[in-house]
PDB file of C-alpha atoms in Angstrom:
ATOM      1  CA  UNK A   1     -50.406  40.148 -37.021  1.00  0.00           C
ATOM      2  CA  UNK A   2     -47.174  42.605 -36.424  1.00  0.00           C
ATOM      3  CA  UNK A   3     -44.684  42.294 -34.388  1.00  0.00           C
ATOM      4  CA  UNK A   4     -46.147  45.420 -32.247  1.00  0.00           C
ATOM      5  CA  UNK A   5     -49.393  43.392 -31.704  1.00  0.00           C
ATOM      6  CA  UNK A   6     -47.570  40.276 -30.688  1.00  0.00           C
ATOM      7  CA  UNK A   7     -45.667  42.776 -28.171  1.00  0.00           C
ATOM      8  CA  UNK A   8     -49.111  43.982 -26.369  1.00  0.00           C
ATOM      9  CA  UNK A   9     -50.792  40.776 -26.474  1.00  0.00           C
ATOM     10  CA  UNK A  10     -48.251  39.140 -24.296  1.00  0.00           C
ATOM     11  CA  UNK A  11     -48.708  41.647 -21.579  1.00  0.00           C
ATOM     12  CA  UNK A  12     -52.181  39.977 -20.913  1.00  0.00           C
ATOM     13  CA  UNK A  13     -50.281  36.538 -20.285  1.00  0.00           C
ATOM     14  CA  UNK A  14     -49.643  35.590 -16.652  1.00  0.00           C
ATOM     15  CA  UNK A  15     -47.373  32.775 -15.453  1.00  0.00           C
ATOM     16  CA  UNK A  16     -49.815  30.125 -15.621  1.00  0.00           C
ATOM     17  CA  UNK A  17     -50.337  29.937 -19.524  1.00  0.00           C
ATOM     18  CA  UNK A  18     -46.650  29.216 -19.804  1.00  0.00           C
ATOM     19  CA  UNK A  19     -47.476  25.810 -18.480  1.00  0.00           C
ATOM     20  CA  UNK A  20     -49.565  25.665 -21.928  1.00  0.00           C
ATOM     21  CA  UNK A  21     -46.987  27.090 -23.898  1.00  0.00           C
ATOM     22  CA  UNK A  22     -44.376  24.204 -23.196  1.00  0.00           C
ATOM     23  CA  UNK A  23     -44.431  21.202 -25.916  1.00  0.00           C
ATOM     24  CA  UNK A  24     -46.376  17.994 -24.746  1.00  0.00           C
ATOM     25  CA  UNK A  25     -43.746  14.925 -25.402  1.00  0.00           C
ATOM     26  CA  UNK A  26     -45.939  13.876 -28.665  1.00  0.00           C
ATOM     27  CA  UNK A  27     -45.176  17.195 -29.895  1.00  0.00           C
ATOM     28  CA  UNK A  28     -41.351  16.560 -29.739  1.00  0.00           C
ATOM     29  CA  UNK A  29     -39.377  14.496 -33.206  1.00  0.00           C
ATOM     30  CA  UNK A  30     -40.714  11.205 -33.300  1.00  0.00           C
ATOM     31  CA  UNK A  31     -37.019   9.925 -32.629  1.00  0.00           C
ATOM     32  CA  UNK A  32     -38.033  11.211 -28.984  1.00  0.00           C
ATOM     33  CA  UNK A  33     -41.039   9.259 -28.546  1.00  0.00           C
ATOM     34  CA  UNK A  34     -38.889   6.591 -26.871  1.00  0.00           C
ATOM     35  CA  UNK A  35     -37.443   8.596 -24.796  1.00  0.00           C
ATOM     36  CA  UNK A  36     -38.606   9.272 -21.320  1.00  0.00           C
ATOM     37  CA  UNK A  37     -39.877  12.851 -19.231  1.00  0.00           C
ATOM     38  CA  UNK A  38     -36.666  13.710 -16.951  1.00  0.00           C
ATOM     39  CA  UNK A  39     -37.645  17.139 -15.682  1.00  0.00           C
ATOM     40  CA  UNK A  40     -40.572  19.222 -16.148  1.00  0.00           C
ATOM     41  CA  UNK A  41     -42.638  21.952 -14.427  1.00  0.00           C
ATOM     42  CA  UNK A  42     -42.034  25.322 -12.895  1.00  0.00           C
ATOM     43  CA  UNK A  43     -38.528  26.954 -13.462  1.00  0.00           C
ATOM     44  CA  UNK A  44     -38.126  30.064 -10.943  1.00  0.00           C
ATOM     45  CA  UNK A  45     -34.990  32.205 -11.073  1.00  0.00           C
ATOM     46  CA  UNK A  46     -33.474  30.386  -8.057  1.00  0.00           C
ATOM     47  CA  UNK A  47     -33.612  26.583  -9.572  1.00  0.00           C
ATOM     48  CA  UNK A  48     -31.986  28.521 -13.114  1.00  0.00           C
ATOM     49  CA  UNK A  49     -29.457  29.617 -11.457  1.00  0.00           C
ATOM     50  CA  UNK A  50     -28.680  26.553  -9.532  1.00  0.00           C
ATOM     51  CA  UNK A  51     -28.204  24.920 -12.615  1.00  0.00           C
ATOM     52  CA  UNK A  52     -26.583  27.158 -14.752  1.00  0.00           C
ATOM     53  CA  UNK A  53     -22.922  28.477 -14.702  1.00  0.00           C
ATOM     54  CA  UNK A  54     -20.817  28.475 -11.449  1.00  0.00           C
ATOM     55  CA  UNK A  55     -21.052  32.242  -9.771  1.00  0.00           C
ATOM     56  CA  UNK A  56     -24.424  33.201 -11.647  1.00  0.00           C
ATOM     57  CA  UNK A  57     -26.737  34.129  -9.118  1.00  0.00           C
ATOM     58  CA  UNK A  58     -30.945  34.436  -9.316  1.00  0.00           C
ATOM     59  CA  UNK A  59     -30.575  38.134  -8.699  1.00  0.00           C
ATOM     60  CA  UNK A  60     -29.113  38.550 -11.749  1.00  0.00           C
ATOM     61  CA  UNK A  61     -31.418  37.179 -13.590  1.00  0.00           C
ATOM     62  CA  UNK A  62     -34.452  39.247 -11.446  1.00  0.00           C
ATOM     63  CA  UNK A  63     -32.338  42.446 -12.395  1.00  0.00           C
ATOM     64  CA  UNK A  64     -32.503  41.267 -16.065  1.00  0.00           C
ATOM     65  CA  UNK A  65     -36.004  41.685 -16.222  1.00  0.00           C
ATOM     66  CA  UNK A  66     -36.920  37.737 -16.236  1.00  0.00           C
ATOM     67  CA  UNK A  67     -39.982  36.959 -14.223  1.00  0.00           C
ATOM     68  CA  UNK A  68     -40.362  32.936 -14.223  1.00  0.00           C
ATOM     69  CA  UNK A  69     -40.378  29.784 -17.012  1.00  0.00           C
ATOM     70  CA  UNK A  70     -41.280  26.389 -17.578  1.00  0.00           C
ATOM     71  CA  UNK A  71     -39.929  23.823 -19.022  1.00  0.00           C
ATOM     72  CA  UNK A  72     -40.376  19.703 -20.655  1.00  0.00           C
ATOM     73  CA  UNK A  73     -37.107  18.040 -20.966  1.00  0.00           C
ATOM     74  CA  UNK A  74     -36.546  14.278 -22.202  1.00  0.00           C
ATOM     75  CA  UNK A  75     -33.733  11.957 -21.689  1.00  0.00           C
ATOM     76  CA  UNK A  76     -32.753   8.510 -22.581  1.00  0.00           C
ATOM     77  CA  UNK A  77     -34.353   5.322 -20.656  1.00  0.00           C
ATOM     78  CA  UNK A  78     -31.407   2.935 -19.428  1.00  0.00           C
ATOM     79  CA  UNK A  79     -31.466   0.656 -22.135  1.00  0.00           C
ATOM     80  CA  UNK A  80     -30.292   3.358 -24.926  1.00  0.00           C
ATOM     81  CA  UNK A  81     -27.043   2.848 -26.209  1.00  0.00           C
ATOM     82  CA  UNK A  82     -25.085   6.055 -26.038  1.00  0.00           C
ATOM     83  CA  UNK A  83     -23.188   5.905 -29.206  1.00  0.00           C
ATOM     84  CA  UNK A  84     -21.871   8.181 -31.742  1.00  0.00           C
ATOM     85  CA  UNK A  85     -24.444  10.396 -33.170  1.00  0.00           C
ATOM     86  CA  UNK A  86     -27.030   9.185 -30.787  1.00  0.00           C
ATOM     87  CA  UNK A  87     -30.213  12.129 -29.800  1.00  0.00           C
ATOM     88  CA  UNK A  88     -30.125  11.710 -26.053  1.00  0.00           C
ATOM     89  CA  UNK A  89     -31.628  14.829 -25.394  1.00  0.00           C
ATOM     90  CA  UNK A  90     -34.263  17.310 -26.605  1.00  0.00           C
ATOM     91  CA  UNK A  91     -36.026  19.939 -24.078  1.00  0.00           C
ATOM     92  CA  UNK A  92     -38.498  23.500 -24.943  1.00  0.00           C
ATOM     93  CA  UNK A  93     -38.912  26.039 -22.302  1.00  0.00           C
ATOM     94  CA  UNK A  94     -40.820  29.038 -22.048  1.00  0.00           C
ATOM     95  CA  UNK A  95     -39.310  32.625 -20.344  1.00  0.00           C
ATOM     96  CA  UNK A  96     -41.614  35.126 -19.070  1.00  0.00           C
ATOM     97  CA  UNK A  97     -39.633  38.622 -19.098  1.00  0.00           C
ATOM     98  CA  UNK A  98     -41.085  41.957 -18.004  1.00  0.00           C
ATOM     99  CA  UNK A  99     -40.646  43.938 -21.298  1.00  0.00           C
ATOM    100  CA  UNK A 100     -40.062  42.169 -24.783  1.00  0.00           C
ATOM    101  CA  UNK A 101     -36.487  44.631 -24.642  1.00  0.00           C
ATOM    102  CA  UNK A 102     -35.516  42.312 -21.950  1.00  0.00           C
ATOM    103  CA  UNK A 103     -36.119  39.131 -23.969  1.00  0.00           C
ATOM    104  CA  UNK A 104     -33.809  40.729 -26.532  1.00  0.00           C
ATOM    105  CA  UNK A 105     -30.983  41.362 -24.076  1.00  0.00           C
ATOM    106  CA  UNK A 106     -31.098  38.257 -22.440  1.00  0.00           C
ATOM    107  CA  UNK A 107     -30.584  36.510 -25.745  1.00  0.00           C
ATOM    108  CA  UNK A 108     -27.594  38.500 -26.303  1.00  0.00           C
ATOM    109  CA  UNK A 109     -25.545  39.299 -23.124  1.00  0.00           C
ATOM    110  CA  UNK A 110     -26.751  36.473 -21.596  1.00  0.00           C
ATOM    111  CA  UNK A 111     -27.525  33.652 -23.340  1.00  0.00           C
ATOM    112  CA  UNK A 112     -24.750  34.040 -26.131  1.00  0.00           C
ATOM    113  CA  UNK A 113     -21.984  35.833 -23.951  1.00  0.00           C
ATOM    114  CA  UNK A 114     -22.167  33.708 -20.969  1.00  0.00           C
ATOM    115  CA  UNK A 115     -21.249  30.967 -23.579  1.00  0.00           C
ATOM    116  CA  UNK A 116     -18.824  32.392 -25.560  1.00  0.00           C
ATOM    117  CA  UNK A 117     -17.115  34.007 -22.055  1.00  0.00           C
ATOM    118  CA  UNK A 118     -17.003  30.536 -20.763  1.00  0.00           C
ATOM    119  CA  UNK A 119     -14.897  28.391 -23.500  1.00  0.00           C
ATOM    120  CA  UNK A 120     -11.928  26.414 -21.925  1.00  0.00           C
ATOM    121  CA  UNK A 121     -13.811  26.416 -18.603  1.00  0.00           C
ATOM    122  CA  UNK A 122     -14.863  23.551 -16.588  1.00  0.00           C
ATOM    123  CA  UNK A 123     -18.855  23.231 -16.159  1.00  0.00           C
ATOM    124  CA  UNK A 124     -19.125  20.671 -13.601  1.00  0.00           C
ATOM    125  CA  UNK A 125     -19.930  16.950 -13.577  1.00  0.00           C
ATOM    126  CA  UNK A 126     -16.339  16.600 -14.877  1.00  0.00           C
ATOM    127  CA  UNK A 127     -16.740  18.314 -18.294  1.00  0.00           C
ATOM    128  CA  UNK A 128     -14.881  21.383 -20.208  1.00  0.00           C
ATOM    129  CA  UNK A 129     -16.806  23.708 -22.647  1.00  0.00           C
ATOM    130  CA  UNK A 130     -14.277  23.113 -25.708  1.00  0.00           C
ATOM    131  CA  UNK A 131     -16.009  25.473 -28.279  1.00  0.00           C
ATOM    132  CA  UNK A 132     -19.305  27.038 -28.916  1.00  0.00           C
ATOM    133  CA  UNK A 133     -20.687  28.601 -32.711  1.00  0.00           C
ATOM    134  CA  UNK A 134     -22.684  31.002 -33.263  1.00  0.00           C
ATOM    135  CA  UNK A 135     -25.939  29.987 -35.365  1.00  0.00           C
ATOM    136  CA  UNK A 136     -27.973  31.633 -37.635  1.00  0.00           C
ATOM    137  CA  UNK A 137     -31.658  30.230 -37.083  1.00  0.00           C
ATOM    138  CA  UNK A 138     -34.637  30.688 -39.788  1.00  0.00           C
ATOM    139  CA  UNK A 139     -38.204  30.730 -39.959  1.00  0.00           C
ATOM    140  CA  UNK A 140     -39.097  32.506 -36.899  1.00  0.00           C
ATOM    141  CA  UNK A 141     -41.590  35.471 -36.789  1.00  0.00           C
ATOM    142  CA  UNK A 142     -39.171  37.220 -34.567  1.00  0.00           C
ATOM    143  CA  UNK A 143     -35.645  37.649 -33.229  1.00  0.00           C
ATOM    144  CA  UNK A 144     -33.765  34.444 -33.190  1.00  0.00           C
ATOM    145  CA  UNK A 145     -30.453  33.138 -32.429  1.00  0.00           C
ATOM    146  CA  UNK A 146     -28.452  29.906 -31.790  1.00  0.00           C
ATOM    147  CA  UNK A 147     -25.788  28.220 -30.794  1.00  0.00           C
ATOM    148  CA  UNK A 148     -23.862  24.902 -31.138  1.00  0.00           C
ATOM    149  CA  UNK A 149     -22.584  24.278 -28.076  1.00  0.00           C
ATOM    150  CA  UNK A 150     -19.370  21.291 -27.844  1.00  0.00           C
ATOM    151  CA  UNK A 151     -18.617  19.831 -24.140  1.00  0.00           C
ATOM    152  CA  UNK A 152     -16.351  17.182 -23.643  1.00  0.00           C
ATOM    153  CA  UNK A 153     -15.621  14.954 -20.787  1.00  0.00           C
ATOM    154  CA  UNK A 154     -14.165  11.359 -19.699  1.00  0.00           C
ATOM    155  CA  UNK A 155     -17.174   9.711 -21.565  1.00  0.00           C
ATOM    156  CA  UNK A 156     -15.887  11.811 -24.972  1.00  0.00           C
ATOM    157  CA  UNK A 157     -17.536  14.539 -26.427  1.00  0.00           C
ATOM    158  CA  UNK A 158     -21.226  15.580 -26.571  1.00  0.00           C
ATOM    159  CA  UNK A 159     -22.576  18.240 -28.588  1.00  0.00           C
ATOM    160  CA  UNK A 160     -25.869  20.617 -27.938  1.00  0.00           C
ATOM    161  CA  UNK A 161     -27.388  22.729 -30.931  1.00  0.00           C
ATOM    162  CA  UNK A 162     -29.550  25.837 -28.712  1.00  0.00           C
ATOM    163  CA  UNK A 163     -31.996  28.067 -30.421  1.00  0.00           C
ATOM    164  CA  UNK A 164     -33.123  30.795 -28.433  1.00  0.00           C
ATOM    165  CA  UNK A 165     -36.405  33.025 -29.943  1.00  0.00           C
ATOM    166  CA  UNK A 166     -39.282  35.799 -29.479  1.00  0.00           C
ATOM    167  CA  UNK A 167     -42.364  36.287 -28.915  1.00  0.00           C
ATOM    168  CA  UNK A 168     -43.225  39.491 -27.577  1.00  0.00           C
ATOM    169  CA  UNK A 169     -42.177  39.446 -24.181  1.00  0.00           C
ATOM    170  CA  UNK A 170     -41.648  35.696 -23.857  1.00  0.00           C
ATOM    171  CA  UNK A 171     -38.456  33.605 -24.800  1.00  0.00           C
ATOM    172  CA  UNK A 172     -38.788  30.202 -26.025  1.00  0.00           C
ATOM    173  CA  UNK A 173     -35.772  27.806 -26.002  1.00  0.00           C
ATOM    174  CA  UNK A 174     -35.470  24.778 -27.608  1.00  0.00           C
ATOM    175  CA  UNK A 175     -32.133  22.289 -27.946  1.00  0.00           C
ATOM    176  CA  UNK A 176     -31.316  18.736 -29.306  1.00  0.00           C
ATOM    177  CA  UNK A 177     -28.248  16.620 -27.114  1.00  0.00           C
ATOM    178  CA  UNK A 178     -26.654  14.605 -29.252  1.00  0.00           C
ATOM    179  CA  UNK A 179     -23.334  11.921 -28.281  1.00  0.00           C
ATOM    180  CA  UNK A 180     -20.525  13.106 -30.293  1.00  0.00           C
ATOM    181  CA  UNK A 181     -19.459  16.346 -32.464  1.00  0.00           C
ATOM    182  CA  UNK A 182     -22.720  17.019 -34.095  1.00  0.00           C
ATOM    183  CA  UNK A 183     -24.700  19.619 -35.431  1.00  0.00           C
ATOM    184  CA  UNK A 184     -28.891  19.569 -34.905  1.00  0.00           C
ATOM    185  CA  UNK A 185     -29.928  22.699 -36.611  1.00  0.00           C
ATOM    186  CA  UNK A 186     -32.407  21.633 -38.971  1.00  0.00           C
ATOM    187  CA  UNK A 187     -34.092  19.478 -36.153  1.00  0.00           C
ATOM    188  CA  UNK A 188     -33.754  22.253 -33.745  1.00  0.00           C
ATOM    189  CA  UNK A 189     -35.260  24.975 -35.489  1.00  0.00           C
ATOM    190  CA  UNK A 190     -38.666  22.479 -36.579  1.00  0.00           C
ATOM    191  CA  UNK A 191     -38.713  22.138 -32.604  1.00  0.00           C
ATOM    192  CA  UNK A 192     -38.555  25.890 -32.310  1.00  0.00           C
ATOM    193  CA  UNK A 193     -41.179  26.588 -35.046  1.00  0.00           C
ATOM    194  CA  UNK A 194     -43.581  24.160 -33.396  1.00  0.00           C
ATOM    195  CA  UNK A 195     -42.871  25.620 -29.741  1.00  0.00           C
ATOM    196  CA  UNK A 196     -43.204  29.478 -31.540  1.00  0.00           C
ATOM    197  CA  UNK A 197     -46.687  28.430 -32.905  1.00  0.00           C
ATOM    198  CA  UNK A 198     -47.903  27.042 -29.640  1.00  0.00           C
ATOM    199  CA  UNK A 199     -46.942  30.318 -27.962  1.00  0.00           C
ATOM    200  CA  UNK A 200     -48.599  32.368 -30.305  1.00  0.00           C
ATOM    201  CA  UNK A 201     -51.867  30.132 -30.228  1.00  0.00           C
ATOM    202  CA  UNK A 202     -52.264  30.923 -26.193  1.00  0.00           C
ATOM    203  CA  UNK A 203     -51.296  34.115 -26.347  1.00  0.00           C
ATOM    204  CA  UNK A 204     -53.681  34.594 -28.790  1.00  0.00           C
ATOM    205  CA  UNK A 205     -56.195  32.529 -26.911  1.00  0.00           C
ATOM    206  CA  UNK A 206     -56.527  30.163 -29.884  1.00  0.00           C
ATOM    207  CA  UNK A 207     -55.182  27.178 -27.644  1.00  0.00           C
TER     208      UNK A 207
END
């Protein structure tokens, strides 16, 4: 299977395989099984943008080509202990762009940029983006690229490690939280193979 096949085939996917696409929690490391479902579901341009970075609005997003997503998130239950090192935080979700050039620009001028444009800046709920690093993720079929992402607030510092990858005309994300200065790679890009392979499988109606 080429890359150019991969391309076609996910013109034939509509917005409601992505719902297929997403990891189930028993997919997810098993140091997650403990942890609970915190969001889930559709994830339209509007709600993005309402959670991303202050100013960033859904038309941008329209204008860069990305149609919808969903995504599986898990968090801790109250009785974790958030100490050093701790995994509070692990989530996969799936981008439907128009064309698979849009997938690749989105990874770069607005996925990585926005990041790196942002460090030093406040990002709400009383935390400052204090660095980000570029990654250099392996194993994927396609384009891939990642970040380690360092945010640090009254609580301390917590750390995210982001891979962002292709398939075609669909983006899959996946990232690891972790309390502390930490990096998740390894972890990360297992999550990101497993996610890739699920993708592949409905797109290639195998699921």
């Amino acid at each position: 299977m080429t890359s150019f096949s991969i391309d076609r085939a996910t013109y034939s996917v509509g917005e409601g395989a992505l719902e297929l696409m997403v990891l189930d929690k028993s997919a997810f490391p098993q140091s997650f099984q403990g942890h609970q479902v915190i969001r889930e579901g559709p994830l339209d341009n509007n709600t993005l943008a309402e959670n991303g970075f202050d100013g960033i609005t859904a038309e941008r997003f329209i204008k860069a080509g990305r149609v919808t997503g969903v995504m599986r998130e898990l968090g801790p239950t109250s009785n974790m202990v958030m100490a050093d090192g701790f995994d509070f935080m692990a989530a996969s979700v799936v981008h439907l762009f128009d064309t698979p050039d849009s997938v690749h620009t989105w990874m770069h001028e607005i996925f990585l940029k926005d990041f790196e444009d942002r460090v030093g800046e406040s990002i709400g709920q009383g935390h400052q983006l204090v660095s980000v690093t570029r990654r250099e993720p392996q194993g994927f079929f396609d384009e891939a690229v990642g970040l380690r992402v360092l945010q640090g607030g009254a609580d301390g510092l917590i750390s995210s490690t982001v891979v962002d990858f292709r398939v075609g005309r669909l983006l899959g994300v996946v990232f690891i939280g972790a309390v502390g200065d930490h990096d998740r790679l390894e972890q990360v890009q297992l999550l990101g193979q497993a996610l890739e392979k699920r993708m592949v499988g409905v797109v290639l109606g195998s699921s």
